[in-house]
PDB file of C-alpha atoms and ligand atoms in Angstrom:
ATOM      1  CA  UNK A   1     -20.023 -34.182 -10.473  1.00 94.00           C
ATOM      2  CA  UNK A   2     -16.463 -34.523 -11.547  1.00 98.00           C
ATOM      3  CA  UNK A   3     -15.587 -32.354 -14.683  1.00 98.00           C
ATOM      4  CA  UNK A   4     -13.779 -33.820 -17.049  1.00 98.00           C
ATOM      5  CA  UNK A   5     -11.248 -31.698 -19.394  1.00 98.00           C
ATOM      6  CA  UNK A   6     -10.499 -31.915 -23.181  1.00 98.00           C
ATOM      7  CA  UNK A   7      -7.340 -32.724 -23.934  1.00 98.00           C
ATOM      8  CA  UNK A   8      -7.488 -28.703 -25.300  1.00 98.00           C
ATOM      9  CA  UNK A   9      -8.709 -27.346 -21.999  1.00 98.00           C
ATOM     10  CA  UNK A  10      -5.747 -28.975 -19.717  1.00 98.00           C
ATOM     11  CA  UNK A  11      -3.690 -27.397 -22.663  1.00 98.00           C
ATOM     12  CA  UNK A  12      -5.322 -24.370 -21.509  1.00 98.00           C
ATOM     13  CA  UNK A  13      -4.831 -25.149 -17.997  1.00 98.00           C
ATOM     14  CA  UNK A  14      -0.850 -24.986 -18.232  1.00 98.00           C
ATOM     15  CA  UNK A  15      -0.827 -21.322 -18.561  1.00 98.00           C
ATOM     16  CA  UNK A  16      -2.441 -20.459 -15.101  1.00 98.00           C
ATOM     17  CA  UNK A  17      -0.063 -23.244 -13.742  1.00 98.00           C
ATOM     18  CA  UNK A  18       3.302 -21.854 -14.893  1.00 98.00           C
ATOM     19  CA  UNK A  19       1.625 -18.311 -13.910  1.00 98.00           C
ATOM     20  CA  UNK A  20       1.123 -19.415 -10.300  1.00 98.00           C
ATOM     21  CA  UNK A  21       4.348 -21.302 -10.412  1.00 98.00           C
ATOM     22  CA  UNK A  22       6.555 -18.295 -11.858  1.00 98.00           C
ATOM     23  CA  UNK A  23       4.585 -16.456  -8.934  1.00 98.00           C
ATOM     24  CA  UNK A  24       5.604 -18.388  -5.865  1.00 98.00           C
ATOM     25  CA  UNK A  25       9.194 -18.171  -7.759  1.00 98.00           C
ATOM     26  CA  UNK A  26       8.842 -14.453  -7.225  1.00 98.00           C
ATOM     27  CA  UNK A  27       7.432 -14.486  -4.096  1.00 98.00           C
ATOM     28  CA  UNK A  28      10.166 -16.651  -2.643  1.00 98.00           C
ATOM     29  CA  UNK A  29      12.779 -14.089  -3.637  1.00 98.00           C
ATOM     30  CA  UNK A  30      11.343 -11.803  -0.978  1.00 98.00           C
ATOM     31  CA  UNK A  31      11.452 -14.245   1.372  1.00 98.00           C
ATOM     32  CA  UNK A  32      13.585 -13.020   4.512  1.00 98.00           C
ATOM     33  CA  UNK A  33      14.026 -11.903   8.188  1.00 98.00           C
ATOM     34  CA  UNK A  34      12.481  -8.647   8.576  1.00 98.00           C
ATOM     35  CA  UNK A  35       9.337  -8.380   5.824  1.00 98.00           C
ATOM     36  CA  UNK A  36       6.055  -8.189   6.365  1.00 98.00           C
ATOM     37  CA  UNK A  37       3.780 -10.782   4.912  1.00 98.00           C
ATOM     38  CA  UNK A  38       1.360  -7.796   3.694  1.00 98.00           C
ATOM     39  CA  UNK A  39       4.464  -7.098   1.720  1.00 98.00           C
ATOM     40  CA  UNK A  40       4.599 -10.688  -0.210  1.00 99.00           C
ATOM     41  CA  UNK A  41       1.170  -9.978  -0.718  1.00 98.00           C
ATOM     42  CA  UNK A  42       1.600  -6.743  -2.556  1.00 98.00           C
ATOM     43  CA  UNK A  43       4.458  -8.135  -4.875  1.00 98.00           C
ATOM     44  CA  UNK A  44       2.533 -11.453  -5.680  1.00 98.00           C
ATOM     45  CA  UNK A  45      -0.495  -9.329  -6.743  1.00 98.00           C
ATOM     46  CA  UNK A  46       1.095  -7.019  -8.944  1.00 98.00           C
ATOM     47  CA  UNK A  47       2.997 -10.123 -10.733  1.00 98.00           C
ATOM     48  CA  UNK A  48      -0.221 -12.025 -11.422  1.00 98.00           C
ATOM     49  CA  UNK A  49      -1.704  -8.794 -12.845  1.00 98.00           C
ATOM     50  CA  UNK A  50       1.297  -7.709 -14.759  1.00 98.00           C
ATOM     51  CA  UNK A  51       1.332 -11.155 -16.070  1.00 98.00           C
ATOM     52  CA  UNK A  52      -2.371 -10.937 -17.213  1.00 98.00           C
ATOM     53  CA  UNK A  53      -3.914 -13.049 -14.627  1.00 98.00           C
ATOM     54  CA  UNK A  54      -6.357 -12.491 -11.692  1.00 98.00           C
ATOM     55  CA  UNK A  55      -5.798 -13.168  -8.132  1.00 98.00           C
ATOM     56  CA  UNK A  56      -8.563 -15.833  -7.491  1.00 98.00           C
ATOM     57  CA  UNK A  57      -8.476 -15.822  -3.908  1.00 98.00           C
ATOM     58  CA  UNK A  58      -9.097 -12.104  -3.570  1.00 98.00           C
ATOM     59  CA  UNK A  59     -12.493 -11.623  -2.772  1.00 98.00           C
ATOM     60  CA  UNK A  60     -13.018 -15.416  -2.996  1.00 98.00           C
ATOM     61  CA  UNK A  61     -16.222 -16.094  -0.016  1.00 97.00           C
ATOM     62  CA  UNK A  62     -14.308 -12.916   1.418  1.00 97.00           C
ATOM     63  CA  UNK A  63     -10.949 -13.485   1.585  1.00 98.00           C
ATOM     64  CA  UNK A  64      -9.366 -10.286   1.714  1.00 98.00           C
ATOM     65  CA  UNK A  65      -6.023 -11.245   0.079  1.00 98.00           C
ATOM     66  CA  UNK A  66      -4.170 -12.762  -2.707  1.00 98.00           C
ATOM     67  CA  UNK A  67      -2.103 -15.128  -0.859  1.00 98.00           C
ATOM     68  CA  UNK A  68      -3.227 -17.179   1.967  1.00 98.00           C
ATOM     69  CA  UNK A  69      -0.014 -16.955   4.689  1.00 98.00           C
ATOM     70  CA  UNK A  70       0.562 -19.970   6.961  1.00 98.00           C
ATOM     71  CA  UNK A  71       3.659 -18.982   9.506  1.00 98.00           C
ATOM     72  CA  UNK A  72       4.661 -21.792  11.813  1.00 98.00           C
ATOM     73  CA  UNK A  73       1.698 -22.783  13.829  1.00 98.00           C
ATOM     74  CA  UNK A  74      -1.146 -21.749  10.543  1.00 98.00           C
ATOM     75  CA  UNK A  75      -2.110 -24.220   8.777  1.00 98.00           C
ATOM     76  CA  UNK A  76      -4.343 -22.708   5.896  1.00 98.00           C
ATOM     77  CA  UNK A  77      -6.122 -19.359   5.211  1.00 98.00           C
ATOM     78  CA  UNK A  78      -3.892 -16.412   7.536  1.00 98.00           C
ATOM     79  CA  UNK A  79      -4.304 -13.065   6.472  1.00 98.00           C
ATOM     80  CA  UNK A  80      -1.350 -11.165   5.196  1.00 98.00           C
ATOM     81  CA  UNK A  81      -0.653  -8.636   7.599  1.00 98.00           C
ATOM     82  CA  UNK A  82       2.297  -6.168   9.273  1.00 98.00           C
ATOM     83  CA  UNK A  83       3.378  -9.187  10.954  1.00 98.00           C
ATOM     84  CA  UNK A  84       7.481  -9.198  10.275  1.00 98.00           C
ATOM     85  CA  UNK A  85       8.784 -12.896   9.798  1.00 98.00           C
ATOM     86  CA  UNK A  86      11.779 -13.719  11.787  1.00 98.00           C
ATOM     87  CA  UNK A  87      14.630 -15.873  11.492  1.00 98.00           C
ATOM     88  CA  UNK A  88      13.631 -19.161  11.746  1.00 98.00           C
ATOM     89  CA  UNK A  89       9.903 -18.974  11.042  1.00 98.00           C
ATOM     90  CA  UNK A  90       8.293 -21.460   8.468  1.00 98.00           C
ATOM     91  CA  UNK A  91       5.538 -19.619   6.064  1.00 98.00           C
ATOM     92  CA  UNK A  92       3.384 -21.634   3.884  1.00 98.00           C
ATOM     93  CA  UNK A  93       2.219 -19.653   0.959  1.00 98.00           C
ATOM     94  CA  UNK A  94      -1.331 -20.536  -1.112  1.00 98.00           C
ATOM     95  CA  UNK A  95      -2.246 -19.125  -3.844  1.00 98.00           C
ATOM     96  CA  UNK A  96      -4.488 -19.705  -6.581  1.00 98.00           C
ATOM     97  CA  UNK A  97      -4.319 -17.468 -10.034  1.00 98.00           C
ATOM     98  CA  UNK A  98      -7.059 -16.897 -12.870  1.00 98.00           C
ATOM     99  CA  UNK A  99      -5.547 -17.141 -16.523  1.00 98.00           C
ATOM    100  CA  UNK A 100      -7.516 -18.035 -19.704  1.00 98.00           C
ATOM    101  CA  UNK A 101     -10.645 -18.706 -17.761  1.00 98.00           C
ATOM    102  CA  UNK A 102      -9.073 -21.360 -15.731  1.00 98.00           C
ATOM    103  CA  UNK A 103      -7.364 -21.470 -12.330  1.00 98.00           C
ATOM    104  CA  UNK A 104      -3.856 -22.840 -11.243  1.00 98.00           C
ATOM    105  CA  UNK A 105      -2.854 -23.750  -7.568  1.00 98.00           C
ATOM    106  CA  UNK A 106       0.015 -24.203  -5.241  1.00 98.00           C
ATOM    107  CA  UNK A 107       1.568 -23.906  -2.469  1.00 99.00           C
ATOM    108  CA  UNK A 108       5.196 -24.076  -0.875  1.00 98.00           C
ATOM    109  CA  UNK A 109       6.061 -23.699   2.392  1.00 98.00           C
ATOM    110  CA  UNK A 110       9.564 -21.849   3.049  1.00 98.00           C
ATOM    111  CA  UNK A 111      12.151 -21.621   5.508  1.00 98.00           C
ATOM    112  CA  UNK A 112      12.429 -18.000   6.948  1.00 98.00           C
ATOM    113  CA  UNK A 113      16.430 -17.156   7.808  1.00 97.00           C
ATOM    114  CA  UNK A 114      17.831 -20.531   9.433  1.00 97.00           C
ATOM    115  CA  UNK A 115      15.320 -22.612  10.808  1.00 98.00           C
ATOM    116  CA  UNK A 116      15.488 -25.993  13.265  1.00 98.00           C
ATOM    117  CA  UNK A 117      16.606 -29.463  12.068  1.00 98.00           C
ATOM    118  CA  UNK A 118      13.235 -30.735  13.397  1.00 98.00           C
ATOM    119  CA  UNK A 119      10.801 -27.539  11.694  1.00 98.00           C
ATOM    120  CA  UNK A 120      13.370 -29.063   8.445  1.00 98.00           C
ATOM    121  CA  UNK A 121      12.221 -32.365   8.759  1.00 98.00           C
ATOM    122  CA  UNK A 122       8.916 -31.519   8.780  1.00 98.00           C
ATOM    123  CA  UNK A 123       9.257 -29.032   5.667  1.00 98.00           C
ATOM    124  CA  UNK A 124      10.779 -32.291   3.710  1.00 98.00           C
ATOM    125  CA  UNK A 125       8.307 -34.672   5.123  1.00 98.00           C
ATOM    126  CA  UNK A 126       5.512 -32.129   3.771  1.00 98.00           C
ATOM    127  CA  UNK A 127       6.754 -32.030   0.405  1.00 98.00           C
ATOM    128  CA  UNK A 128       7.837 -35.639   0.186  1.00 98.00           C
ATOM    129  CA  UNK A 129       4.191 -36.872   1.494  1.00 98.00           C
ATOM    130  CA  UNK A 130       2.803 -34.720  -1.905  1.00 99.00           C
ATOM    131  CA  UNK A 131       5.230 -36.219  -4.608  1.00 98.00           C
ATOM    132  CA  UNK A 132       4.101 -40.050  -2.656  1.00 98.00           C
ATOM    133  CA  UNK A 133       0.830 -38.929  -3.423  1.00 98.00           C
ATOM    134  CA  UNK A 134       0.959 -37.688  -6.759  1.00 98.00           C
ATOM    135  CA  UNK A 135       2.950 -41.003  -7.309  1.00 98.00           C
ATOM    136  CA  UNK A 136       0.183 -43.076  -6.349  1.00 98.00           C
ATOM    137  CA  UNK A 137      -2.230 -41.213  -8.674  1.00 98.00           C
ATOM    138  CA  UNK A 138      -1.981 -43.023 -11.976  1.00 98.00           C
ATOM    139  CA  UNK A 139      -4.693 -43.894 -14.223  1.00 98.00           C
ATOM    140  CA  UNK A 140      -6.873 -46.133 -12.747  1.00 98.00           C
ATOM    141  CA  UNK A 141      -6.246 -45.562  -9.262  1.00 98.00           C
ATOM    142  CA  UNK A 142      -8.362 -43.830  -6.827  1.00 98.00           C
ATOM    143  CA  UNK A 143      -8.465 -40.987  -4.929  1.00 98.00           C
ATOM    144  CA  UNK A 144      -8.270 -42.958  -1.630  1.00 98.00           C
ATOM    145  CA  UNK A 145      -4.672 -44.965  -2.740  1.00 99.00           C
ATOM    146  CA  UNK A 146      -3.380 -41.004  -2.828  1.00 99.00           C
ATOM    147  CA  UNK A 147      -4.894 -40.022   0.537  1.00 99.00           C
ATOM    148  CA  UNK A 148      -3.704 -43.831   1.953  1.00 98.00           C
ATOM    149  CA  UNK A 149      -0.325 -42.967   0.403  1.00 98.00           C
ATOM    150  CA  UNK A 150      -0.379 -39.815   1.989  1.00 98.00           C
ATOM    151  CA  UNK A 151      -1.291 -40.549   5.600  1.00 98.00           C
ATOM    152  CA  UNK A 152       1.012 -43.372   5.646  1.00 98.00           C
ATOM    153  CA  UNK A 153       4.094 -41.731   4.655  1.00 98.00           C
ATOM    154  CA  UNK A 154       3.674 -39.484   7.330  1.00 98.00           C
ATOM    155  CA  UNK A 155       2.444 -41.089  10.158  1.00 98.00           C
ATOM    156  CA  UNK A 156       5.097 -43.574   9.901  1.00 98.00           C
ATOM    157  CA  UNK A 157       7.410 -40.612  10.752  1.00 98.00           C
ATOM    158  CA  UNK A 158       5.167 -39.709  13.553  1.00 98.00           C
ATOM    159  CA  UNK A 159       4.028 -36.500  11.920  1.00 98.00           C
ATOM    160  CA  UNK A 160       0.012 -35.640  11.834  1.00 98.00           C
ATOM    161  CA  UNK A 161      -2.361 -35.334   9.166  1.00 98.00           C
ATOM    162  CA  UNK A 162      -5.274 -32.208   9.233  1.00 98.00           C
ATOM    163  CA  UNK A 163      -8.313 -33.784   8.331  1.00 98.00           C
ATOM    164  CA  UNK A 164     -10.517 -30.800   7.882  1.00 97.00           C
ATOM    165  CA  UNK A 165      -9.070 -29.856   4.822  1.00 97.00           C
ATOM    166  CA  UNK A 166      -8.186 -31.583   2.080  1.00 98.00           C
ATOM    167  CA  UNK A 167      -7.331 -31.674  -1.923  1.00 98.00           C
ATOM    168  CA  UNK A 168     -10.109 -31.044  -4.715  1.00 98.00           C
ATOM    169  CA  UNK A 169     -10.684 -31.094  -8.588  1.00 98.00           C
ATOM    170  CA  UNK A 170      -9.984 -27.706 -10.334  1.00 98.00           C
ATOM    171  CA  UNK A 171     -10.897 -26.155 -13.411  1.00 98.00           C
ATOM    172  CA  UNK A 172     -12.985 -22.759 -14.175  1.00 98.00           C
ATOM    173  CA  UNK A 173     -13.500 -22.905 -10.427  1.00 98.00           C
ATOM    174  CA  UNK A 174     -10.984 -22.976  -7.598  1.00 98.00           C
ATOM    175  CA  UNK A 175     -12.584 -26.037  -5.631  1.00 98.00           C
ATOM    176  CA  UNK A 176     -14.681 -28.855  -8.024  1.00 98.00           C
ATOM    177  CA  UNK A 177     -15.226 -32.271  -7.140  1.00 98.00           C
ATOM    178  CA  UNK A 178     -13.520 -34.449  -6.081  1.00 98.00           C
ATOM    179  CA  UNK A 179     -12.547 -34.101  -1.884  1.00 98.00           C
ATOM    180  CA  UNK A 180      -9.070 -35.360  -2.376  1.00 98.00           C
ATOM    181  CA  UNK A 181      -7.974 -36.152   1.389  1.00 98.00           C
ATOM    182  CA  UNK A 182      -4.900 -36.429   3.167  1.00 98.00           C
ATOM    183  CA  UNK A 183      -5.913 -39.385   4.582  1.00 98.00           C
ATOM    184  CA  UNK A 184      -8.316 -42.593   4.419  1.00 98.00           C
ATOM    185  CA  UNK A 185      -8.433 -45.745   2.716  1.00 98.00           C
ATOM    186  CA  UNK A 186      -6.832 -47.496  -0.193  1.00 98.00           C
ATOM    187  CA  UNK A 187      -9.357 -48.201  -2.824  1.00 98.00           C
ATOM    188  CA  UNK A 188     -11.924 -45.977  -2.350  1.00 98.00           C
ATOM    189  CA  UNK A 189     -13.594 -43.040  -4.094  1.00 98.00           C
ATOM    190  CA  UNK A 190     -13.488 -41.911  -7.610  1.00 98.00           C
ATOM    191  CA  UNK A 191     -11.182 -43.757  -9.843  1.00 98.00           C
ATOM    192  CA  UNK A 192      -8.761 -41.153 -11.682  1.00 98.00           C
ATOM    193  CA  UNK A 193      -9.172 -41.109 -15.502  1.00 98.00           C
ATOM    194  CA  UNK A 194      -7.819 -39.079 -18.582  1.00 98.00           C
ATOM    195  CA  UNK A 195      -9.358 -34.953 -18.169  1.00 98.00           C
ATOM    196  CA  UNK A 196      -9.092 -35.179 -14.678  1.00 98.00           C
ATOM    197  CA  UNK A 197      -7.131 -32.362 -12.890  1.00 98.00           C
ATOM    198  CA  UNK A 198      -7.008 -32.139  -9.245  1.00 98.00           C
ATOM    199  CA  UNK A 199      -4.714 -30.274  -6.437  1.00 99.00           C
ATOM    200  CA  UNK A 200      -2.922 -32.742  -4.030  1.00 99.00           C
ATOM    201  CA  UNK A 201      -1.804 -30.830  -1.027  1.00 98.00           C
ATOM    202  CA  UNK A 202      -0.922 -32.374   2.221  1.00 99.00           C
ATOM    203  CA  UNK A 203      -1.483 -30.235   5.579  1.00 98.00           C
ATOM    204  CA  UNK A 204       1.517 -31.859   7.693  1.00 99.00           C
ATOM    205  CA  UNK A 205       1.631 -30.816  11.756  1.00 98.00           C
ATOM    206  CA  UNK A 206       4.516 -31.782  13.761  1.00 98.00           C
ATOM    207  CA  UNK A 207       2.078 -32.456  16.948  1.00 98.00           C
ATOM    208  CA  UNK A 208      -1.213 -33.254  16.937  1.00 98.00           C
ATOM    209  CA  UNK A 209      -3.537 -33.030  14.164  1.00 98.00           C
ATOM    210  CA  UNK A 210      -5.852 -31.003  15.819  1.00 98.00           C
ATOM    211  CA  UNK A 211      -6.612 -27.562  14.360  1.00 98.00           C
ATOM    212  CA  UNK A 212      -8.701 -24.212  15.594  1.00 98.00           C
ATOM    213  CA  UNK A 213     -10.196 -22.159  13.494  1.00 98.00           C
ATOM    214  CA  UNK A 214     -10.316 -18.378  14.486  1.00 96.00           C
ATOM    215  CA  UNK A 215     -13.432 -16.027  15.183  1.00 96.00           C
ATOM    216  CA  UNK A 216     -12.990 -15.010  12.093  1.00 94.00           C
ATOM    217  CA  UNK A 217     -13.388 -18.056  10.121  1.00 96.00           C
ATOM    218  CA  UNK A 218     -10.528 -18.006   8.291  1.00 98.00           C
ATOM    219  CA  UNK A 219      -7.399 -18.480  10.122  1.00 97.00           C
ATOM    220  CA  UNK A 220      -6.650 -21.675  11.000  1.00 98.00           C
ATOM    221  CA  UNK A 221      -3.771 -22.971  13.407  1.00 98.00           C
ATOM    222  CA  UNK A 222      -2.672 -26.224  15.291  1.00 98.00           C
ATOM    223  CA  UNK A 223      -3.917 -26.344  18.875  1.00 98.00           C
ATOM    224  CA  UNK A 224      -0.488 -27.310  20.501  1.00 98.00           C
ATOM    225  CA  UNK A 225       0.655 -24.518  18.292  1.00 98.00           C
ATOM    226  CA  UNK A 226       3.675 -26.616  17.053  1.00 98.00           C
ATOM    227  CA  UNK A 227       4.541 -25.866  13.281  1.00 98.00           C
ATOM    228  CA  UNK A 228       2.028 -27.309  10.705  1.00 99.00           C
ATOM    229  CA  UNK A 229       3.636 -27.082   6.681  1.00 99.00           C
ATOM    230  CA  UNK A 230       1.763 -27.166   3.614  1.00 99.00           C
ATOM    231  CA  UNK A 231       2.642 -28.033  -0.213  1.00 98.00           C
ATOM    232  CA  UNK A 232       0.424 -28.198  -3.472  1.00 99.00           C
ATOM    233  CA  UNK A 233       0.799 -28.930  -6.734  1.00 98.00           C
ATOM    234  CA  UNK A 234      -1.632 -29.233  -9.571  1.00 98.00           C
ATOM    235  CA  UNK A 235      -1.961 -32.169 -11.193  1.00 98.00           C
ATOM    236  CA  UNK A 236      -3.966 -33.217 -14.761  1.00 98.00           C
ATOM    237  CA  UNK A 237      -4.664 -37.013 -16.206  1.00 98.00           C
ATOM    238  CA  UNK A 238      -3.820 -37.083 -19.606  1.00 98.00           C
ATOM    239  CA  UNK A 239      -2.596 -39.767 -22.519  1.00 97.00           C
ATOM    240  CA  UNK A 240      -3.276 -42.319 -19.635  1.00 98.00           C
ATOM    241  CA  UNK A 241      -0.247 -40.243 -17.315  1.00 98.00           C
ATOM    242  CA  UNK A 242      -0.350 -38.194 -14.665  1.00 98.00           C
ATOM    243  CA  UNK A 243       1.188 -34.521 -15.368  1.00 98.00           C
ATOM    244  CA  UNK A 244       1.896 -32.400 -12.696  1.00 98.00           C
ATOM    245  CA  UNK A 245       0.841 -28.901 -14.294  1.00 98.00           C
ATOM    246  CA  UNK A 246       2.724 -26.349 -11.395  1.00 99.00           C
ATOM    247  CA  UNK A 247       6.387 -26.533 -10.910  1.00 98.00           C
ATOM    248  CA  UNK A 248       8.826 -25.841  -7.771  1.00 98.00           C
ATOM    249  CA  UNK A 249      11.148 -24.994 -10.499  1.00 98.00           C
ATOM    250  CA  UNK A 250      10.626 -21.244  -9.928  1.00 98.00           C
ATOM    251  CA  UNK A 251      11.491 -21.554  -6.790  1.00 98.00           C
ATOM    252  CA  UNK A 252      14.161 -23.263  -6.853  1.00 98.00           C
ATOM    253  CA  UNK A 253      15.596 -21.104  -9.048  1.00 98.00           C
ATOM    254  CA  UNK A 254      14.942 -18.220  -7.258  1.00 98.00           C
ATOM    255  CA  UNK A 255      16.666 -19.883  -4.012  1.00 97.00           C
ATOM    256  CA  UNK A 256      18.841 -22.492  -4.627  1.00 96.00           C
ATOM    257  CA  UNK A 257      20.672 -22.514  -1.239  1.00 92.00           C
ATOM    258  CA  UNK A 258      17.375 -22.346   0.658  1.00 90.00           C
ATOM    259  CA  UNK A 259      15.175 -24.694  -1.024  1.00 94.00           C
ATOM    260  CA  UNK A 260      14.485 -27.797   0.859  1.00 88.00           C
TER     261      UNK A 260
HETATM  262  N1  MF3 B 301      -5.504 -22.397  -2.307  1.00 53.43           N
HETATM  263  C1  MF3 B 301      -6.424 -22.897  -1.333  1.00 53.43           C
HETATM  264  C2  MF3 B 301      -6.750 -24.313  -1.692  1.00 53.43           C
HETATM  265  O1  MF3 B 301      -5.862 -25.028  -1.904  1.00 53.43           O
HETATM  266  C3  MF3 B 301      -7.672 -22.094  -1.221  1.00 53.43           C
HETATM  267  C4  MF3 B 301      -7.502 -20.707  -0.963  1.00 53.43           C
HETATM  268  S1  MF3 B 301      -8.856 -20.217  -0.073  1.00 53.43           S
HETATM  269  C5  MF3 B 301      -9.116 -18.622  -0.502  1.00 53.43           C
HETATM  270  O2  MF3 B 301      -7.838 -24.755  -1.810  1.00 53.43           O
HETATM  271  F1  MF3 B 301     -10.205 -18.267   0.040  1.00 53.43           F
HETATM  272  F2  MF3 B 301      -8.140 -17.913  -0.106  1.00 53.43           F
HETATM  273  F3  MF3 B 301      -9.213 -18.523  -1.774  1.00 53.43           F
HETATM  274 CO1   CO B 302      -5.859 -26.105  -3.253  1.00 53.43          CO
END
């Protein structure tokens, strides 16, 4: 069941959106050769609390973290860990944060140092493929003319789509109906209408789209290991438009010469 929100409540909704957005800005400062991902994790905690939110994913089924770190070959759900990023790594960094009872999510994947033309091309793929999508969700549409929009715009550049994960509604939970896929047909599923607010989030890989998920059910990564990139934004129907709640803006404020 898909909960629609009151014009009031997606008011609501913009404050955990520009906290998770001024949070990835943050984040991204720290960004560089030599930290440590548990490190990211530690700043990006203490800004959502100092900022009077919670960090929904900790605890969340177990997670032990607040962000969710994706480096190169992860696609969703690493651990933050001593693990130093290198020059010319990719990380992918999820988070979602708790504010007046409701949650905001996104996620941005960033260059580490200098990366490669091609792990570039992927990167702006990735976060081209979610603006096509959030394009193609206007008032009226359906959820499968986003994931069609989606899948196209990326396979025509011979890039891969994960299919095990996808996009969902959002609200007072993290994950509410509906599925919102990467990929599928045009013209199918739930037609969007005013109170709905959903993530879009493409999972991009530069081989194939096959994924393996750890022992530990959490971290997941590409089987060819090639580099996999992630973006999200959150995204509310409203006055018959389409809003996108979260903003990049942060970020690119934060690193205007790096940000793809
Ligand atoms: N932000 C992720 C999503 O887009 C979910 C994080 S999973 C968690 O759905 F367990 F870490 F919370
Ligand atoms: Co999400």
């Amino acid at each position: 069941m898909i909960y629609l929100k009151t014009p009031e409540e997606i008011e609501t909704m913009r404050s955990s959106a520009d906290l998770i957005s001024r949070t990835l800005g943050e984040v991204a400062r720290w960004i560089e050769p030599g930290v440590t991902t548990r490190k990211l994790d530690t700043i990006a905690r203490e800004f959502i609390l100092d900022n009077g939110g919670k960090p929904a994913c900790l605890g969340y089924n177990g997670f032990p973290a607040t962000l969710c770190i994706e480096v190169n070959d992860t696609v969703v759900h690493g651990f933050p860990s001593e693990r130093v990023l290198q020059d010319g790594d990719i990380i992918g960094i999820d988070t979602v944060v708790e504010k007046d009872g409701f949650m905001g999510d996104m996620c941005y994947t960033f260059p580490v140092g200098t990366i490669s033309p091609e792990k570039e091309a992927l990167l702006r793929t990735t976060k081209e493929a979610l603006y096509i999508g959030i394009n193609a969700a206007k008032p009226g549409a359906r959820i499968g003319d986003i994931s069609n929009a989606i899948q196209t715009y990326c396979e025509k550049r011979n890039y891969s789509i994960v299919r095990e994960m996808c996009g969902h509604g959002i609200g007072r939970k993290m994950h509410e109906s509906p599925e919102v896929p990467n990929y599928g047909r045009r013209g199918i599923g739930p037609r969007l209408q005013n109170g709905m607010v959903i993530c879009i989030e493409p999972m991009v890989n530069m081989g194939s789209r096959n994924i393996v998920i750890a022992p530990n059910g959490w971290d997941c990564f590409t089987r060819d290991h090639k580099p996999s990139a992630h973006f999200e934004h959150t995204i509310a129907i409203i006055n018959d438009s389409t809003e996108v709640l979260t903003t990049f803006d942060y970020i690119q404020q934060a690193i205007p010469d790096r940000f793809i």
